[in-house]
mmCIF file of C-alpha atoms in Angstrom:
data_model
loop_
_atom_site.group_PDB
_atom_site.id
_atom_site.type_symbol
_atom_site.label_atom_id
_atom_site.label_comp_id
_atom_site.label_asym_id
_atom_site.label_seq_id
_atom_site.Cartn_x
_atom_site.Cartn_y
_atom_site.Cartn_z
ATOM 1 C CA PRO A 1 0.227 -0.562 -0.230
ATOM 2 C CA VAL A 2 0.835 3.514 -1.030
ATOM 3 C CA CYS A 3 1.988 4.684 2.943
ATOM 4 C CA SER A 4 0.586 8.405 3.435
ATOM 5 C CA MET A 5 3.003 11.391 5.194
ATOM 6 C CA GLY A 6 -0.051 12.923 6.821
ATOM 7 C CA ASN A 7 -0.400 15.747 4.424
ATOM 8 C CA SER A 8 -2.701 16.542 1.317
ATOM 9 C CA THR A 9 -0.111 16.316 -1.537
ATOM 10 C CA SER A 10 -0.144 12.597 -0.028
ATOM 11 C CA ARG A 11 -3.510 11.636 0.766
ATOM 12 C CA LEU A 12 -4.184 13.213 -2.824
ATOM 13 C CA TYR A 13 -1.267 11.061 -4.594
ATOM 14 C CA SER A 14 -2.548 7.981 -3.093
ATOM 15 C CA ALA A 15 -6.294 8.001 -3.887
ATOM 16 C CA LEU A 16 -5.510 8.557 -7.429
ATOM 17 C CA ALA A 17 -2.458 6.734 -8.282
ATOM 18 C CA LYS A 18 -4.489 3.730 -6.631
ATOM 19 C CA THR A 19 -4.930 1.083 -9.790
ATOM 20 C CA LEU A 20 -8.401 0.437 -10.814
ATOM 21 C CA SER A 21 -9.803 -2.286 -13.162
ATOM 22 C CA SER A 22 -10.445 -2.709 -15.752
ATOM 23 C CA SER A 23 -14.424 -2.416 -15.197
ATOM 24 C CA ALA A 24 -13.719 1.016 -13.720
ATOM 25 C CA VAL A 25 -11.964 2.368 -16.456
ATOM 26 C CA SER A 26 -14.478 3.276 -18.220
ATOM 27 C CA GLN A 27 -15.968 5.091 -15.782
ATOM 28 C CA HIS A 28 -13.125 6.742 -14.140
ATOM 29 C CA GLN A 29 -11.775 8.100 -17.958
ATOM 30 C CA ASP A 30 -15.366 10.346 -17.733
ATOM 31 C CA CYS A 31 -14.874 10.850 -14.309
ATOM 32 C CA LEU A 32 -11.122 13.446 -15.195
ATOM 33 C CA GLU A 33 -13.034 14.219 -18.403
ATOM 34 C CA GLN A 34 -14.872 16.374 -16.438
ATOM 35 C CA LEU A 35 -12.108 17.525 -13.763
ATOM 36 C CA ASP A 36 -10.482 20.066 -14.863
ATOM 37 C CA SER A 37 -6.528 20.272 -13.442
ATOM 38 C CA ALA A 38 -5.949 22.946 -13.271
ATOM 39 C CA GLN A 39 -8.606 23.986 -10.183
ATOM 40 C CA LEU A 40 -6.917 20.221 -8.708
ATOM 41 C CA ASP A 41 -4.039 21.595 -6.661
ATOM 42 C CA PRO A 42 -0.140 22.202 -7.716
ATOM 43 C CA ILE A 43 1.637 19.029 -6.684
ATOM 44 C CA ASP A 44 5.410 19.594 -5.347
ATOM 45 C CA PRO A 45 7.924 17.221 -7.154
ATOM 46 C CA LYS A 46 9.811 16.717 -4.050
ATOM 47 C CA ASP A 47 7.132 15.787 -1.688
ATOM 48 C CA LEU A 48 5.808 13.293 -4.488
ATOM 49 C CA LEU A 49 9.524 11.900 -4.971
ATOM 50 C CA GLU A 50 10.189 11.785 -1.259
ATOM 51 C CA GLU A 51 5.714 9.882 -1.322
ATOM 52 C CA CYS A 52 7.069 7.414 -4.655
ATOM 53 C CA GLN A 53 10.518 6.380 -2.274
ATOM 54 C CA ILE A 54 8.957 5.930 0.835
ATOM 55 C CA VAL A 55 7.073 2.722 -1.251
ATOM 56 C CA LEU A 56 9.967 2.109 -2.649
ATOM 57 C CA GLN A 57 11.971 2.126 0.740
ATOM 58 C CA LYS A 58 12.749 -1.998 0.529
ATOM 59 C CA ARG A 59 13.611 -2.418 -2.886
ATOM 60 C CA PRO A 60 17.693 -1.189 -4.171
ATOM 61 C CA PRO A 61 18.518 2.106 -4.355
ATOM 62 C CA ARG A 62 18.131 4.549 -7.856
ATOM 63 C CA PHE A 63 20.714 3.031 -10.148
ATOM 64 C CA GLN A 64 23.592 6.071 -11.205
ATOM 65 C CA ARG A 65 23.884 6.991 -14.764
ATOM 66 C CA ASP A 66 25.565 10.986 -15.285
ATOM 67 C CA PHE A 67 24.937 12.668 -18.118
ATOM 68 C CA VAL A 68 27.569 12.706 -21.120
ATOM 69 C CA ASP A 69 28.428 16.841 -21.905
ATOM 70 C CA LEU A 70 28.533 17.330 -25.690
ATOM 71 C CA LYS A 71 28.629 20.713 -26.472
ATOM 72 C CA LYS A 72 31.273 21.222 -29.077
ATOM 73 C CA ASN A 73 31.646 24.648 -27.414
ATOM 74 C CA ALA A 74 28.620 25.974 -29.021
ATOM 75 C CA ALA A 75 27.490 28.977 -27.597
ATOM 76 C CA SER A 76 23.893 29.466 -25.859
ATOM 77 C CA ASN A 77 21.225 31.963 -25.166
ATOM 78 C CA HIS A 78 18.641 30.251 -23.525
ATOM 79 C CA ARG A 79 17.852 27.124 -21.165
ATOM 80 C CA PRO A 80 18.311 23.903 -23.066
ATOM 81 C CA ILE A 81 15.208 21.833 -23.676
ATOM 82 C CA ARG A 82 14.583 18.913 -21.989
ATOM 83 C CA VAL A 83 13.729 15.802 -23.251
ATOM 84 C CA MET A 84 13.444 12.280 -21.995
ATOM 85 C CA GLN A 85 12.229 9.351 -24.376
ATOM 86 C CA TRP A 86 10.509 6.214 -22.128
ATOM 87 C CA ASN A 87 9.175 2.498 -23.311
ATOM 88 C CA ILE A 88 7.653 2.348 -19.764
ATOM 89 C CA LEU A 89 6.879 -1.322 -20.727
ATOM 90 C CA ALA A 90 2.693 -1.923 -19.842
ATOM 91 C CA GLN A 91 1.566 -3.035 -16.916
ATOM 92 C CA ALA A 92 -0.534 -5.723 -18.444
ATOM 93 C CA LEU A 93 1.678 -7.222 -20.976
ATOM 94 C CA GLY A 94 4.427 -7.234 -18.505
ATOM 95 C CA GLU A 95 2.268 -9.403 -16.476
ATOM 96 C CA GLY A 96 0.774 -10.763 -18.841
ATOM 97 C CA LYS A 97 2.795 -11.741 -21.337
ATOM 98 C CA ASP A 98 6.454 -10.808 -21.718
ATOM 99 C CA ASN A 99 7.132 -13.571 -20.054
ATOM 100 C CA PHE A 100 10.847 -11.970 -18.301
ATOM 101 C CA VAL A 101 11.281 -14.985 -17.032
ATOM 102 C CA GLN A 102 14.555 -14.424 -14.657
ATOM 103 C CA CYS A 103 12.274 -11.186 -13.098
ATOM 104 C CA PRO A 104 9.779 -12.203 -9.404
ATOM 105 C CA MET A 105 6.146 -11.259 -9.753
ATOM 106 C CA GLU A 106 7.005 -9.428 -6.772
ATOM 107 C CA ALA A 107 9.225 -6.716 -9.088
ATOM 108 C CA LEU A 108 6.361 -5.903 -11.307
ATOM 109 C CA LYS A 109 3.600 -5.196 -9.033
ATOM 110 C CA TRP A 110 2.431 -2.197 -9.825
ATOM 111 C CA GLU A 111 1.460 -0.216 -6.957
ATOM 112 C CA GLU A 112 5.774 -0.280 -6.405
ATOM 113 C CA ARG A 113 6.472 -0.438 -9.870
ATOM 114 C CA LYS A 114 4.760 2.739 -10.578
ATOM 115 C CA CYS A 115 6.338 4.848 -7.718
ATOM 116 C CA LEU A 116 10.397 3.948 -9.605
ATOM 117 C CA ILE A 117 8.810 5.575 -12.776
ATOM 118 C CA LEU A 118 7.816 8.179 -11.152
ATOM 119 C CA GLU A 119 10.747 8.484 -9.692
ATOM 120 C CA GLU A 120 12.893 8.087 -12.937
ATOM 121 C CA ILE A 121 10.880 10.671 -14.572
ATOM 122 C CA LEU A 122 11.533 13.547 -11.451
ATOM 123 C CA ALA A 123 15.737 12.389 -11.159
ATOM 124 C CA TYR A 124 15.514 14.083 -14.790
ATOM 125 C CA LYS A 125 12.513 16.578 -15.036
ATOM 126 C CA PRO A 126 12.368 16.689 -18.749
ATOM 127 C CA ASP A 127 11.239 19.509 -19.985
ATOM 128 C CA ILE A 128 9.056 16.920 -23.191
ATOM 129 C CA LEU A 129 8.305 13.491 -22.369
ATOM 130 C CA CYS A 130 7.498 11.370 -24.322
ATOM 131 C CA LEU A 131 6.920 7.390 -23.430
ATOM 132 C CA GLN A 132 5.280 4.462 -25.420
ATOM 133 C CA GLU A 133 3.487 1.560 -23.345
ATOM 134 C CA VAL A 134 1.323 3.577 -20.931
ATOM 135 C CA ASP A 135 -2.031 1.983 -20.387
ATOM 136 C CA HIS A 136 -1.825 3.484 -16.739
ATOM 137 C CA TYR A 137 -2.413 7.126 -18.649
ATOM 138 C CA PHE A 138 -6.053 7.496 -16.327
ATOM 139 C CA ASP A 139 -5.094 7.070 -13.052
ATOM 140 C CA THR A 140 -2.166 8.267 -13.086
ATOM 141 C CA PHE A 141 -0.068 9.481 -15.412
ATOM 142 C CA GLU A 142 -2.709 12.398 -16.152
ATOM 143 C CA PRO A 143 -3.417 13.326 -12.636
ATOM 144 C CA LEU A 144 -0.275 12.799 -11.389
ATOM 145 C CA LEU A 145 1.751 15.297 -14.636
ATOM 146 C CA SER A 146 -0.450 17.808 -14.458
ATOM 147 C CA ARG A 147 -0.710 18.784 -11.205
ATOM 148 C CA LEU A 148 2.771 18.503 -11.540
ATOM 149 C CA GLY A 149 2.812 21.158 -14.259
ATOM 150 C CA TYR A 150 2.839 19.142 -17.883
ATOM 151 C CA GLN A 151 0.141 19.368 -20.989
ATOM 152 C CA CYS A 152 -0.949 15.332 -20.997
ATOM 153 C CA THR A 153 -2.213 14.201 -24.857
ATOM 154 C CA PHE A 154 -2.585 9.884 -24.684
ATOM 155 C CA PHE A 155 -3.483 8.082 -27.955
ATOM 156 C CA PRO A 156 -4.088 4.404 -27.857
ATOM 157 C CA LYS A 157 -2.943 1.648 -30.114
ATOM 158 C CA PRO A 158 -6.588 1.016 -32.070
ATOM 159 C CA TRP A 159 -6.105 -3.025 -31.138
ATOM 160 C CA SER A 160 -3.600 -2.768 -27.999
ATOM 161 C CA PRO A 161 -2.368 -6.725 -26.975
ATOM 162 C CA CYS A 162 -2.996 -5.637 -23.575
ATOM 163 C CA LEU A 163 -6.812 -6.098 -23.308
ATOM 164 C CA ASP A 164 -5.962 -9.504 -24.496
ATOM 165 C CA VAL A 165 -4.454 -9.739 -20.570
ATOM 166 C CA GLU A 166 -6.929 -9.621 -17.888
ATOM 167 C CA GLN A 167 -8.030 -7.139 -15.451
ATOM 168 C CA ASN A 168 -5.388 -5.036 -18.156
ATOM 169 C CA ASN A 169 -5.728 -1.895 -17.599
ATOM 170 C CA GLY A 170 -6.931 -0.710 -21.018
ATOM 171 C CA PRO A 171 -5.340 -0.489 -24.531
ATOM 172 C CA ASP A 172 -1.681 0.816 -24.325
ATOM 173 C CA GLY A 173 -0.072 3.598 -26.648
ATOM 174 C CA CYS A 174 2.612 6.389 -26.875
ATOM 175 C CA ALA A 175 1.646 9.471 -24.935
ATOM 176 C CA LEU A 176 3.660 13.161 -24.277
ATOM 177 C CA PHE A 177 3.815 15.442 -21.785
ATOM 178 C CA PHE A 178 5.701 18.643 -22.186
ATOM 179 C CA LEU A 179 5.947 21.526 -19.065
ATOM 180 C CA LYS A 180 3.228 24.914 -19.448
ATOM 181 C CA ASP A 181 5.127 27.312 -18.061
ATOM 182 C CA ARG A 182 7.941 26.737 -20.922
ATOM 183 C CA PHE A 183 6.032 25.254 -23.782
ATOM 184 C CA GLU A 184 2.956 26.604 -25.796
ATOM 185 C CA LEU A 185 0.569 23.957 -28.453
ATOM 186 C CA ILE A 186 0.552 25.432 -31.567
ATOM 187 C CA ASN A 187 -0.878 22.562 -33.217
ATOM 188 C CA SER A 188 -1.222 18.756 -32.169
ATOM 189 C CA ALA A 189 -1.699 15.555 -34.429
ATOM 190 C CA ASN A 190 -2.645 12.209 -33.659
ATOM 191 C CA ILE A 191 -1.255 9.881 -37.201
ATOM 192 C CA ARG A 192 -2.597 6.515 -36.773
ATOM 193 C CA LEU A 193 0.085 4.668 -39.369
ATOM 194 C CA THR A 194 -0.005 3.071 -42.478
ATOM 195 C CA ALA A 195 1.709 -0.035 -44.084
ATOM 196 C CA MET A 196 0.992 0.047 -47.622
ATOM 197 C CA LYS A 197 -1.516 1.965 -47.470
ATOM 198 C CA LEU A 198 -3.575 0.430 -45.415
ATOM 199 C CA LYS A 199 -3.995 1.459 -41.918
ATOM 200 C CA THR A 200 -2.243 0.209 -38.595
ATOM 201 C CA ASN A 201 -2.466 -1.041 -35.472
ATOM 202 C CA GLN A 202 0.699 1.694 -34.428
ATOM 203 C CA VAL A 203 0.227 5.398 -33.720
ATOM 204 C CA ALA A 204 2.638 8.613 -33.280
ATOM 205 C CA ILE A 205 1.644 12.431 -31.626
ATOM 206 C CA ALA A 206 3.462 15.090 -33.220
ATOM 207 C CA GLN A 207 3.082 18.821 -31.691
ATOM 208 C CA THR A 208 3.655 21.645 -32.790
ATOM 209 C CA LEU A 209 5.260 23.889 -29.378
ATOM 210 C CA LYS A 210 5.886 27.781 -29.298
ATOM 211 C CA CYS A 211 9.821 28.093 -27.128
ATOM 212 C CA HIS A 212 8.080 30.841 -24.349
ATOM 213 C CA GLU A 213 11.329 31.453 -23.560
ATOM 214 C CA THR A 214 13.329 32.346 -28.363
ATOM 215 C CA GLY A 215 10.287 31.788 -29.402
ATOM 216 C CA ARG A 216 11.308 30.313 -31.670
ATOM 217 C CA LEU A 217 9.013 27.216 -33.003
ATOM 218 C CA PHE A 218 9.471 23.188 -33.036
ATOM 219 C CA CYS A 219 7.765 20.284 -33.380
ATOM 220 C CA ILE A 220 8.061 16.890 -30.558
ATOM 221 C CA ALA A 221 6.802 13.651 -31.906
ATOM 222 C CA VAL A 222 6.803 10.038 -30.500
ATOM 223 C CA THR A 223 5.647 6.428 -31.800
ATOM 224 C CA HIS A 224 6.409 3.035 -31.242
ATOM 225 C CA LEU A 225 6.476 1.273 -34.028
ATOM 226 C CA LYS A 226 6.055 -2.237 -35.301
ATOM 227 C CA ALA A 227 7.730 -5.349 -33.140
ATOM 228 C CA ARG A 228 9.129 -8.835 -34.219
ATOM 229 C CA THR A 229 11.210 -9.879 -36.500
ATOM 230 C CA GLY A 230 9.843 -10.063 -40.260
ATOM 231 C CA TRP A 231 8.411 -7.837 -40.202
ATOM 232 C CA GLU A 232 11.391 -5.490 -41.159
ATOM 233 C CA ARG A 233 9.024 -3.937 -44.590
ATOM 234 C CA PHE A 234 5.980 -3.347 -42.577
ATOM 235 C CA ARG A 235 8.348 -1.214 -39.961
ATOM 236 C CA SER A 236 9.826 0.694 -43.138
ATOM 237 C CA ALA A 237 6.461 1.644 -44.491
ATOM 238 C CA GLN A 238 5.236 2.711 -41.202
ATOM 239 C CA GLY A 239 9.021 4.688 -41.124
ATOM 240 C CA CYS A 240 7.866 5.943 -44.577
ATOM 241 C CA ASP A 241 4.135 7.375 -43.550
ATOM 242 C CA LEU A 242 5.092 9.081 -40.580
ATOM 243 C CA LEU A 243 8.165 11.066 -42.059
ATOM 244 C CA GLN A 244 5.595 12.027 -45.063
ATOM 245 C CA ASN A 245 3.380 13.136 -42.099
ATOM 246 C CA LEU A 246 5.911 15.340 -40.125
ATOM 247 C CA LYS A 247 7.100 16.722 -43.581
ATOM 248 C CA SER A 248 3.901 18.117 -44.275
ATOM 249 C CA ILE A 249 3.722 19.390 -40.042
ATOM 250 C CA THR A 250 7.616 21.014 -40.032
ATOM 251 C CA GLN A 251 7.165 22.466 -43.459
ATOM 252 C CA GLY A 252 9.960 20.328 -45.156
ATOM 253 C CA ALA A 253 12.190 20.580 -41.777
ATOM 254 C CA LYS A 254 11.185 25.080 -42.041
ATOM 255 C CA ILE A 255 10.017 24.007 -37.828
ATOM 256 C CA PRO A 256 13.237 22.336 -36.432
ATOM 257 C CA LEU A 257 11.615 18.450 -35.371
ATOM 258 C CA ILE A 258 12.792 15.599 -32.229
ATOM 259 C CA ILE A 259 11.263 12.436 -32.656
ATOM 260 C CA CYS A 260 11.269 10.173 -29.804
ATOM 261 C CA GLY A 261 10.237 6.296 -30.005
ATOM 262 C CA ASP A 262 10.620 2.560 -30.283
ATOM 263 C CA PHE A 263 11.211 1.765 -33.514
ATOM 264 C CA ASN A 264 12.090 -1.724 -32.711
ATOM 265 C CA ALA A 265 14.449 -1.620 -35.120
ATOM 266 C CA GLU A 266 17.804 -1.901 -35.364
ATOM 267 C CA PRO A 267 20.960 0.679 -36.964
ATOM 268 C CA THR A 268 20.938 -2.521 -39.671
ATOM 269 C CA GLU A 269 16.753 -1.618 -40.754
ATOM 270 C CA GLU A 270 15.930 -0.220 -43.120
ATOM 271 C CA VAL A 271 13.954 1.968 -41.271
ATOM 272 C CA TYR A 272 16.897 3.058 -39.604
ATOM 273 C CA LYS A 273 18.124 4.188 -42.991
ATOM 274 C CA GLU A 274 15.273 6.249 -44.306
ATOM 275 C CA PHE A 275 14.706 8.397 -40.979
ATOM 276 C CA SER A 276 19.520 8.971 -41.382
ATOM 277 C CA ASN A 277 18.690 10.342 -44.871
ATOM 278 C CA SER A 278 15.852 11.600 -45.155
ATOM 279 C CA SER A 279 14.673 15.265 -46.626
ATOM 280 C CA LEU A 280 14.766 16.327 -42.958
ATOM 281 C CA ASN A 281 17.570 16.388 -42.156
ATOM 282 C CA LEU A 282 17.988 14.470 -38.855
ATOM 283 C CA ASN A 283 20.106 13.346 -37.498
ATOM 284 C CA SER A 284 19.876 10.420 -33.923
ATOM 285 C CA ALA A 285 21.325 11.778 -30.811
ATOM 286 C CA TYR A 286 23.184 8.951 -28.993
ATOM 287 C CA LYS A 287 24.893 8.241 -31.430
ATOM 288 C CA LEU A 288 26.709 11.682 -29.877
ATOM 289 C CA LEU A 289 28.278 9.244 -27.063
ATOM 290 C CA SER A 290 30.085 7.213 -29.242
ATOM 291 C CA PRO A 291 34.027 7.618 -29.829
ATOM 292 C CA ASP A 292 33.597 8.469 -33.143
ATOM 293 C CA GLY A 293 29.837 10.007 -33.020
ATOM 294 C CA GLN A 294 28.586 7.188 -35.414
ATOM 295 C CA SER A 295 27.431 4.457 -34.094
ATOM 296 C CA GLU A 296 24.646 3.942 -31.931
ATOM 297 C CA PRO A 297 24.441 2.565 -28.442
ATOM 298 C CA PRO A 298 25.077 -1.243 -28.316
ATOM 299 C CA TYR A 299 21.530 -0.989 -26.629
ATOM 300 C CA THR A 300 18.518 -0.033 -25.254
ATOM 301 C CA THR A 301 16.547 -3.125 -24.058
ATOM 302 C CA TRP A 302 17.999 -5.891 -22.569
ATOM 303 C CA LYS A 303 15.792 -8.576 -21.616
ATOM 304 C CA ILE A 304 15.876 -12.509 -20.700
ATOM 305 C CA ARG A 305 12.606 -14.342 -22.410
ATOM 306 C CA PRO A 306 12.186 -18.227 -22.436
ATOM 307 C CA SER A 307 12.881 -18.124 -26.043
ATOM 308 C CA GLY A 308 16.771 -16.857 -24.407
ATOM 309 C CA GLU A 309 18.634 -13.208 -24.356
ATOM 310 C CA CYS A 310 18.028 -10.565 -25.736
ATOM 311 C CA ARG A 311 20.188 -7.465 -26.101
ATOM 312 C CA HIS A 312 18.999 -4.728 -28.864
ATOM 313 C CA THR A 313 19.165 -1.321 -29.769
ATOM 314 C CA LEU A 314 15.207 0.344 -30.789
ATOM 315 C CA ASP A 315 14.927 3.095 -28.867
ATOM 316 C CA TYR A 316 15.979 6.461 -30.869
ATOM 317 C CA ILE A 317 15.367 10.266 -30.657
ATOM 318 C CA TRP A 318 16.273 11.556 -33.628
ATOM 319 C CA TYR A 319 16.724 15.556 -33.872
ATOM 320 C CA SER A 320 17.059 18.784 -36.780
ATOM 321 C CA GLN A 321 21.242 18.535 -37.420
ATOM 322 C CA HIS A 322 20.632 21.987 -38.782
ATOM 323 C CA ALA A 323 18.561 23.892 -35.891
ATOM 324 C CA LEU A 324 19.678 22.112 -32.897
ATOM 325 C CA ASN A 325 21.811 21.056 -30.820
ATOM 326 C CA VAL A 326 22.114 18.097 -28.241
ATOM 327 C CA ASN A 327 24.189 20.035 -25.378
ATOM 328 C CA SER A 328 24.251 16.609 -23.372
ATOM 329 C CA ALA A 329 22.234 13.804 -22.766
ATOM 330 C CA LEU A 330 22.387 10.692 -20.503
ATOM 331 C CA GLY A 331 24.706 7.782 -20.312
ATOM 332 C CA LEU A 332 23.307 3.987 -20.351
ATOM 333 C CA LEU A 333 23.188 1.903 -17.667
ATOM 334 C CA THR A 334 25.999 -0.988 -17.650
ATOM 335 C CA GLU A 335 26.128 -4.183 -18.479
ATOM 336 C CA GLU A 336 27.362 -4.477 -14.649
ATOM 337 C CA GLN A 337 24.941 -2.051 -12.833
ATOM 338 C CA ILE A 338 21.802 -4.326 -14.934
ATOM 339 C CA GLY A 339 23.261 -7.438 -13.451
ATOM 340 C CA PRO A 340 22.863 -10.633 -15.344
ATOM 341 C CA ASN A 341 19.345 -11.356 -14.651
ATOM 342 C CA ARG A 342 18.750 -8.274 -16.551
ATOM 343 C CA LEU A 343 16.049 -6.292 -17.184
ATOM 344 C CA PRO A 344 13.396 -4.993 -15.521
ATOM 345 C CA SER A 345 14.515 -6.284 -12.852
ATOM 346 C CA PHE A 346 13.261 -4.052 -7.509
ATOM 347 C CA ASN A 347 16.060 -1.502 -9.644
ATOM 348 C CA TYR A 348 14.661 -1.107 -13.244
ATOM 349 C CA PRO A 349 10.585 -0.388 -14.504
ATOM 350 C CA SER A 350 11.699 -1.578 -17.212
ATOM 351 C CA ASP A 351 12.519 -3.835 -20.280
ATOM 352 C CA HIS A 352 13.929 -0.983 -22.241
ATOM 353 C CA LEU A 353 16.503 2.304 -20.623
ATOM 354 C CA SER A 354 15.270 6.018 -20.667
ATOM 355 C CA LEU A 355 17.202 8.177 -22.863
ATOM 356 C CA VAL A 356 17.545 11.991 -22.083
ATOM 357 C CA CYS A 357 19.212 14.718 -24.546
ATOM 358 C CA ASP A 358 19.520 18.960 -23.875
ATOM 359 C CA PHE A 359 19.010 20.854 -27.015
ATOM 360 C CA SER A 360 19.281 23.737 -27.155
ATOM 361 C CA PHE A 361 18.277 26.254 -30.698
ATOM 362 C CA ASN A 362 21.402 26.877 -33.461
ATOM 363 C CA GLN A 363 22.056 30.710 -33.147
ATOM 364 C CA ASP A 364 21.331 30.789 -37.024
ATOM 365 C CA PRO A 365 17.996 29.636 -37.614
ATOM 366 C CA ASP A 366 18.285 31.139 -40.928
ATOM 367 C CA ARG A 367 21.248 28.108 -41.778
ATOM 368 C CA LEU A 368 20.376 26.652 -44.646
ATOM 369 C CA LEU A 369 18.994 22.970 -44.375
#
């Protein structure tokens, strides 16, 4: 159970964050849609973090990860924009479908795992948060993050595998959150991705934001492409569709672009090459951590299933390299930190690592592509 610290924030958090049964979800969504989050008291992030830590006191402490400074003496006249990308692992899939054979079921309990997820978000304090496999949006992430000052958007998969799991919490999907005191929403598009002209089960959210401090516009997008070996051409088609949509939204890259996602594709796949070679002039931010700036990390997900150990690079933060600079990126967990049983674990709530980058606008916005 969530320990109440005796103040109103804790009591409200405890009430809001209780996991709902699937039968209560639709009723709860209706209720939430009628609530104006502005009428709810703001939460102090420190209070929420403290409450999470009380819930997690029997678990090992968070792993230490450090930011790597990537600035090439590029002076910036504005505060960096911190972007966080993370496939948080849908609760229904973690408990019911994914078969993490070395992860004790006890480690997947939602009452504690959600606090590990929140602790990770609160530790890095992103200005923009892009999540995949969100199946507790309405009862956990929207009510809490809106009270932390985020504007929240959710787009579920049309048919979610979570719905196959007994006592599920509704469909999973992509979610995008940005701090309202830093950005203004100019335009928002929910995109159902197509492949070979057919609508698919995968989605994206793309939002054009205006930075209050600089007055500059940029587009932030989040997506989660089709999983599994054998679906490479399908992912490639989905990627092409997403790029076409983003070309239109950004007026052919006149508006700078950041794309976060679990692409379910290694850098050797066609969809990765499409993004690398796109006319939008995109680069993958995490390549900059490599010695030559040309190689992706060795892994962004690492798990053990009945079929064996899976270590892959599937998650990316793409950005308009003509318009944006990557000031720093969060280092990955080491193999030693991850441990022999891999992910998820009592230490870490997902089978995917969070990626976090600090961006600044290029000082010469009129520089040609």
